[in-house]
Coordinates of C-alpha atoms in Angstrom, one line a residue:
X25 CA -1.6 -28.9 -24.4
X26 CA -0.8 -28.0 -27.5
X27 CA 1.4 -24.9 -28.1
X28 CA 3.4 -22.6 -29.9
X29 CA 6.4 -24.2 -29.8
X30 CA 4.8 -28.1 -30.3
X31 CA 6.8 -28.9 -26.8
X32 CA 4.3 -30.4 -24.6
X33 CA 3.4 -29.1 -21.4
X34 CA 2.6 -31.7 -18.5
X35 CA 0.8 -30.5 -15.5
X36 CA 0.0 -32.3 -12.7
X37 CA -2.7 -34.7 -13.7
X38 CA -3.1 -34.6 -16.8
X39 CA -0.9 -36.6 -18.6
X40 CA 2.6 -37.6 -18.4
X41 CA 6.6 -37.6 -20.6
X42 CA 8.3 -40.8 -20.4
X43 CA 11.3 -38.8 -21.7
X44 CA 11.5 -36.3 -18.4
X45 CA 11.4 -36.5 -14.9
X46 CA 12.7 -39.7 -14.0
X47 CA 12.3 -38.8 -10.6
X48 CA 15.5 -38.0 -7.8
X49 CA 18.0 -41.0 -8.3
X50 CA 20.2 -41.2 -4.6
X51 CA 22.8 -39.3 -3.8
X52 CA 20.1 -36.8 -4.4
X53 CA 20.7 -35.0 -7.5
X54 CA 17.5 -33.6 -9.5
X55 CA 16.6 -34.3 -13.2
X56 CA 17.2 -31.7 -15.7
X57 CA 14.3 -29.7 -16.2
X58 CA 11.7 -31.0 -18.1
X59 CA 12.5 -29.5 -21.9
X60 CA 14.8 -26.6 -21.9
X61 CA 12.2 -25.1 -24.6
X62 CA 9.8 -24.8 -20.8
X63 CA 12.7 -21.9 -20.6
X64 CA 12.3 -20.0 -23.3
X65 CA 8.6 -20.1 -22.8
X66 CA 8.7 -18.9 -19.2
X67 CA 10.9 -16.3 -20.4
X68 CA 8.5 -15.0 -22.9
X69 CA 5.2 -15.4 -20.6
X70 CA 7.3 -13.4 -18.1
X71 CA 8.5 -10.7 -20.4
X72 CA 4.7 -10.5 -21.9
X73 CA 3.8 -9.7 -18.7
X74 CA 6.3 -7.1 -17.8
X75 CA 5.2 -5.0 -14.4
X76 CA 1.7 -6.7 -14.1
X77 CA 3.7 -9.7 -13.3
X78 CA 5.8 -10.6 -9.6
X79 CA 7.3 -13.9 -9.1
X80 CA 8.4 -14.6 -5.5
X81 CA 11.2 -18.0 -5.2
X82 CA 11.5 -19.6 -2.0
X83 CA 14.8 -20.9 -0.9
X84 CA 13.6 -24.6 -1.1
X85 CA 12.7 -24.1 -4.7
X86 CA 14.6 -25.6 -7.5
X87 CA 16.6 -24.0 -9.2
X88 CA 15.0 -24.5 -13.1
X89 CA 12.2 -22.3 -10.8
X90 CA 14.0 -20.1 -8.6
X91 CA 15.9 -18.8 -12.1
X92 CA 12.8 -17.0 -12.6
X93 CA 11.7 -15.1 -9.5
X94 CA 12.2 -11.0 -8.7
X95 CA 12.9 -11.9 -5.5
X96 CA 13.4 -15.1 -3.6
X97 CA 13.5 -15.1 0.6
X98 CA 11.8 -17.2 3.3
X99 CA 7.8 -17.3 3.4
X100 CA 7.4 -14.0 5.5
X101 CA 9.8 -12.0 3.7
X102 CA 8.2 -13.0 0.6
X103 CA 4.3 -11.4 1.5
X104 CA 5.9 -8.9 3.2
X105 CA 7.5 -8.1 -0.4
X106 CA 4.3 -8.7 -2.2
X107 CA 3.0 -6.3 -0.3
X108 CA 5.2 -3.7 -1.0
X109 CA 4.4 -4.4 -4.6
X110 CA 1.0 -3.1 -5.2
X111 CA 1.7 -2.1 -8.6
X112 CA 1.7 -5.5 -9.3
X113 CA -1.6 -7.2 -10.3
X114 CA -0.5 -10.8 -10.3
X115 CA 1.6 -12.4 -7.8
X116 CA 3.0 -15.7 -8.6
X117 CA 3.9 -17.2 -5.8
X118 CA 6.9 -20.3 -6.0
X119 CA 6.6 -21.5 -2.6
X120 CA 3.6 -23.5 -0.6
X121 CA -0.5 -23.3 0.4
X122 CA 0.5 -21.5 3.5
X123 CA 2.5 -18.6 1.7
X124 CA 0.2 -18.4 -0.7
X125 CA -2.5 -17.0 2.0
X126 CA -0.1 -15.0 3.6
X127 CA 0.7 -13.0 0.4
X128 CA -3.3 -12.3 -0.3
X129 CA -3.7 -11.7 3.3
X130 CA -0.5 -8.9 3.0
X131 CA -1.6 -7.8 -0.3
X132 CA -4.2 -5.4 -2.0
X133 CA -7.6 -6.3 -2.5
X134 CA -6.9 -6.0 -6.7
X135 CA -4.2 -8.4 -6.7
X136 CA -4.5 -12.3 -7.4
X137 CA -2.2 -14.4 -5.7
X138 CA -1.5 -17.5 -7.5
X139 CA 0.4 -21.1 -6.4
X140 CA 1.1 -22.4 -9.9
X141 CA 0.5 -26.5 -8.1
X142 CA -2.5 -26.4 -5.8
X143 CA -0.9 -30.0 -4.3
X144 CA 1.9 -27.7 -3.1
X145 CA 1.3 -27.6 1.0
X146 CA 3.3 -28.0 3.7
X147 CA 3.2 -31.4 6.3
X148 CA 3.8 -29.0 9.1
X149 CA 1.0 -26.6 8.6
X150 CA -1.6 -29.5 8.1
X151 CA -0.6 -30.9 11.1
X152 CA -2.7 -28.2 12.6
X153 CA -6.5 -28.2 11.7
X154 CA -8.6 -25.5 12.6
X155 CA -11.2 -28.0 14.2
X156 CA -8.3 -29.7 16.0
X157 CA -7.4 -26.5 17.6
X158 CA -10.4 -25.4 18.3
X159 CA -11.0 -28.7 20.5
X160 CA -7.8 -27.9 21.6
X161 CA -9.0 -24.4 23.2
X162 CA -12.2 -26.9 24.6
X163 CA -10.2 -28.6 26.6
X164 CA -7.3 -26.0 28.3
X165 CA -11.3 -24.1 28.6
X166 CA -12.4 -27.6 30.6
X167 CA -9.1 -27.4 32.3
X168 CA -9.8 -24.3 33.5
X169 CA -6.5 -22.3 32.2
X170 CA -7.5 -21.1 28.9
X171 CA -7.5 -17.6 30.0
X172 CA -4.0 -17.9 30.8
X173 CA -2.6 -19.4 27.7
X174 CA -1.9 -17.3 24.6
X175 CA -1.5 -18.9 21.3
X176 CA 1.4 -18.1 18.9
X177 CA 1.7 -19.6 15.9
X178 CA 4.9 -20.5 13.9
X179 CA 4.1 -18.7 10.2
X180 CA 4.3 -21.7 8.9
X181 CA 0.8 -22.9 9.7
X182 CA -2.5 -21.9 8.0
X183 CA -4.8 -18.4 7.6
X184 CA -7.3 -20.0 9.8
X185 CA -4.5 -21.0 12.6
X186 CA -3.1 -17.9 12.2
X187 CA -7.0 -16.0 12.4
X188 CA -7.0 -18.3 15.3
X189 CA -4.3 -16.8 17.1
X190 CA -5.7 -13.3 16.0
X191 CA -9.3 -14.3 18.1
X192 CA -7.4 -15.1 21.3
X193 CA -5.4 -12.7 21.4
X194 CA -2.0 -14.2 20.2
X195 CA 0.7 -13.7 17.9
X196 CA 2.6 -15.5 14.8
X197 CA 6.4 -15.4 14.7
X198 CA 9.0 -17.0 12.7
X199 CA 12.2 -19.0 13.1
X200 CA 13.9 -15.5 13.7
X201 CA 11.6 -14.2 15.8
X202 CA 10.5 -16.6 17.9
X203 CA 12.5 -15.7 21.1
X204 CA 10.3 -12.4 21.0
X205 CA 7.2 -13.6 20.3
X206 CA 7.2 -15.9 23.3
X207 CA 8.4 -13.6 25.9
X208 CA 5.7 -11.2 24.4
X209 CA 3.1 -13.8 25.2
X210 CA 5.0 -14.7 28.7
X211 CA 3.9 -11.4 29.3
X212 CA 0.1 -11.4 28.4
X213 CA -0.4 -14.6 30.2
X214 CA 0.9 -18.2 32.3
X215 CA 1.3 -20.3 30.0
X216 CA 1.3 -21.0 25.7
X217 CA 0.3 -22.8 23.5
X218 CA 3.1 -23.3 20.8
X219 CA 1.7 -24.1 16.9
X220 CA 2.3 -26.2 15.1
X221 CA 5.9 -27.1 15.1
X222 CA 7.4 -28.4 18.8
X223 CA 11.0 -28.3 17.8
X224 CA 10.6 -24.7 17.1
X225 CA 9.1 -24.3 20.2
X226 CA 10.9 -26.3 22.5
X227 CA 14.5 -25.0 21.0
X228 CA 13.6 -21.7 21.3
X229 CA 12.2 -22.1 25.0
X230 CA 14.5 -24.4 26.2
X231 CA 17.8 -22.8 24.8
X232 CA 16.8 -19.5 24.3
X233 CA 14.6 -18.7 27.5
X234 CA 15.8 -20.8 30.3
X235 CA 12.7 -22.9 30.9
X236 CA 13.3 -26.9 31.3
X237 CA 12.6 -29.9 29.1
X238 CA 10.1 -30.6 32.3
X239 CA 8.4 -27.2 31.5
X240 CA 7.3 -28.3 28.1
X241 CA 4.3 -30.5 27.6
X242 CA 3.6 -31.9 23.7
X243 CA -0.2 -31.9 23.1
X244 CA -1.2 -34.6 20.8
X245 CA -4.8 -34.5 19.0
X246 CA -5.0 -37.2 19.2
X247 CA -4.5 -38.4 22.7
X248 CA -4.3 -35.1 24.4
X249 CA -2.8 -34.6 27.9
X250 CA -4.7 -34.7 31.1
X251 CA -6.0 -31.7 32.6
X252 CA -3.6 -32.0 35.3
X253 CA -0.5 -32.1 32.7
X254 CA -2.1 -29.2 31.3
X255 CA -2.0 -27.4 34.1
X256 CA 1.6 -28.4 34.7
X257 CA 3.0 -27.2 32.1
X258 CA 4.6 -23.7 31.2
X259 CA 4.6 -24.2 27.4
X260 CA 2.2 -26.7 25.4
X261 CA 4.1 -27.6 21.9
X262 CA 1.6 -29.0 19.3
X263 CA 2.7 -32.5 17.9
X264 CA 3.9 -31.5 14.7
X265 CA 7.3 -30.8 12.7
X266 CA 9.1 -30.6 9.8
X267 CA 8.8 -33.6 7.4
X268 CA 12.8 -32.3 6.0
X269 CA 14.3 -31.2 9.3
X270 CA 12.8 -34.0 11.2
X271 CA 14.8 -36.4 9.6
X272 CA 18.3 -35.1 10.9
X273 CA 19.1 -37.3 13.6
X274 CA 22.1 -36.8 16.2
X275 CA 23.8 -39.9 14.7
X276 CA 23.5 -37.5 11.8
X277 CA 25.7 -35.0 13.3
X278 CA 28.3 -37.5 14.9
X279 CA 28.7 -39.2 11.4
X280 CA 29.2 -36.1 9.3
X281 CA 32.2 -35.3 11.8
X282 CA 33.6 -38.3 11.2
X283 CA 34.0 -38.4 8.0
X284 CA 34.4 -33.8 7.5
X285 CA 36.7 -33.7 10.3
X286 CA 36.8 -29.9 11.6
X287 CA 33.8 -29.5 9.9
X288 CA 31.6 -27.0 11.6
X289 CA 27.0 -28.3 11.9
X290 CA 24.4 -25.3 10.7
X291 CA 21.5 -26.6 11.3
X292 CA 17.8 -25.0 11.2
X293 CA 15.5 -25.0 14.8
X294 CA 12.9 -27.2 13.3
X295 CA 15.3 -30.2 13.4
X296 CA 15.1 -31.9 17.0
X297 CA 16.4 -30.7 20.1
X298 CA 19.1 -33.8 20.4
X299 CA 20.1 -32.6 17.1
X300 CA 20.1 -28.7 17.7
X301 CA 22.5 -29.8 21.0
X302 CA 24.8 -31.1 18.6
X303 CA 25.4 -28.4 16.3
X304 CA 27.6 -25.4 16.5
X305 CA 25.0 -23.0 15.0
X306 CA 21.4 -22.6 15.2
X307 CA 19.2 -20.4 12.6
X308 CA 16.7 -19.5 10.3
X309 CA 17.2 -19.9 6.8
X310 CA 18.2 -16.5 6.7
X311 CA 20.6 -16.9 9.4
X312 CA 22.1 -19.6 7.6
X313 CA 22.8 -17.8 4.5
X314 CA 24.7 -14.9 6.3
X315 CA 26.5 -17.2 8.5
X316 CA 28.2 -19.0 5.5
X317 CA 28.8 -16.1 3.4
X318 CA 30.9 -14.9 6.7
X319 CA 32.4 -18.0 6.8
X320 CA 36.0 -17.6 6.0
X321 CA 37.8 -19.8 3.0
X322 CA 38.7 -22.8 3.6
X323 CA 36.0 -23.3 6.4
X324 CA 34.0 -26.4 6.2
X325 CA 30.4 -27.1 6.8
X326 CA 28.1 -29.3 7.2
X327 CA 24.2 -27.9 6.9
X328 CA 20.5 -29.2 8.6
X329 CA 18.3 -27.9 6.0
X330 CA 16.6 -28.8 2.6
X331 CA 18.5 -29.9 0.5
X332 CA 18.0 -27.7 -2.8
X333 CA 19.0 -24.3 -0.5
X334 CA 22.1 -26.7 0.6
X335 CA 23.7 -27.6 -2.8
X336 CA 22.3 -23.5 -4.3
X337 CA 25.0 -22.5 -0.9
X338 CA 27.9 -24.5 -2.5
X339 CA 27.5 -23.0 -6.0
X340 CA 27.3 -19.1 -4.1
X341 CA 30.5 -20.0 -1.9
X342 CA 32.8 -22.3 -4.0
X343 CA 35.4 -21.1 -1.5
X344 CA 33.9 -22.8 1.3
X345 CA 33.1 -26.8 1.6
X346 CA 29.3 -27.1 2.0
X347 CA 28.2 -30.5 3.0
X348 CA 24.3 -31.8 3.5
X349 CA 24.2 -32.9 7.0
X350 CA 22.5 -36.4 5.9
X351 CA 23.5 -39.1 3.2
X352 CA 20.0 -39.7 2.3
X353 CA 18.1 -37.7 -0.2
X354 CA 16.2 -34.7 2.0
X355 CA 13.9 -32.6 -1.1
X356 CA 10.7 -31.0 0.5
X357 CA 8.9 -33.3 -1.4
X358 CA 6.1 -30.5 -1.5
X359 CA 8.2 -27.1 -2.5
X360 CA 9.3 -29.9 -5.5
X361 CA 5.9 -29.9 -7.0
X362 CA 6.2 -26.1 -8.0
X363 CA 8.3 -27.1 -11.3
X364 CA 9.0 -25.7 -15.0
X365 CA 6.1 -26.7 -16.2
X366 CA 3.4 -25.9 -13.8
X367 CA 5.2 -22.2 -13.4
X368 CA 5.2 -21.8 -17.9
X369 CA 1.2 -23.1 -17.0
X370 CA 0.6 -20.3 -14.8
X371 CA 2.4 -18.0 -16.5
X372 CA 1.5 -18.4 -20.4
X373 CA -2.5 -18.8 -18.8
X374 CA -1.9 -15.2 -17.3
X375 CA -0.4 -13.9 -20.3
X376 CA -4.4 -15.4 -22.4
X377 CA -6.0 -13.5 -19.4
X378 CA -6.7 -16.7 -17.4
X379 CA -6.6 -16.5 -13.7
X380 CA -5.6 -20.0 -12.6
X381 CA -5.0 -21.7 -8.8
X382 CA -5.9 -18.3 -7.2
X383 CA -5.5 -18.5 -3.9
X384 CA -8.1 -15.9 -1.9
X385 CA -8.3 -16.2 1.8
X386 CA -12.0 -15.0 3.3
X387 CA -13.0 -11.3 4.8
X388 CA -13.3 -12.5 8.6
X389 CA -10.0 -15.2 8.3
X390 CA -7.6 -12.2 6.6
X391 CA -8.9 -9.7 9.2
X392 CA -7.9 -12.2 12.4
X393 CA -5.4 -13.6 10.8
X394 CA -3.8 -9.7 10.3
X395 CA -4.6 -9.0 13.6
X396 CA -2.0 -11.5 14.5
X397 CA 0.5 -10.9 12.1
X398 CA 0.5 -7.3 12.9
X399 CA 0.8 -8.1 16.8
X400 CA 4.4 -9.5 15.4
X401 CA 4.9 -7.0 13.5
X402 CA 4.7 -4.5 16.9
X403 CA 7.3 -6.6 18.3
X404 CA 10.4 -4.9 19.6

């Protein structure tokens, strides 16, 4: 694509640049921005759009993108921030697809939500499709227990799944309020179907609510449990996980303790149960940031979450030792699809009046997803 600067702008599937974005070299350094001229182009486009534009940046985004965000945060916080800016005509969401859907659900009809790269999905959200969950509900009906089950979906799910929960008397949760959401659900029914992250559901139920591992049953949509297993379970955990947090192991914790004496291990509740059991502190992305901000100078921390955020935290708190929990590269590959070329392309397109990659959720899905979200917002 020719531009006023003469610099090439390469968007996924539209040619390649042999002189940039060589890939990730171990032990985990990202390559530099594709071309320094893109930074200036992004700045000019953002300036030209002014108050018509609001850019949201998820914590896991690369630094080259996050520098242009008006607000940074986790997925739900960002969607709420978008809803609080009704004057912004364009909401550019530097995150993944389900996040942009949530923003479209919560913003006004006149606002347009743009995802710079439509290939930026979420492997966890993709592990629970609408058809699979509908089929699972039919299996619960056949087992005679559907009327006792309350569905709860993690924010990291598609709009279709949020709407499913809305229709069936359920709610949505974040990693911060999962306990409150599950407590509410057990007040409404005898069992919970927790979608789509089994680890957050298990860690919350067992470590925060006193349920046992035997109370938890993993639902594999490709090999559904028997009716008897479903009847015995208190919480039915969908067989899904985060591709980043699922890579951390108990050995990762043991290894970092050997390498860094006196280290504090801080992990996200999307990590496996055995990892969480070995950690010193467990909490959401916002909790992780707050914990490090409040930590004493000179303290040592190994953090089990996405690497872009861990590296940024190390820069934010230079008076503390902040290390990545694992030795291997652990970026969120789909988050990293939102790179500088895609952001520049989206912004420059808006400047000339062309809306690209708009994310829209149909009216019926929006209604029922918002019902589920509103139930979450009403939690004490």
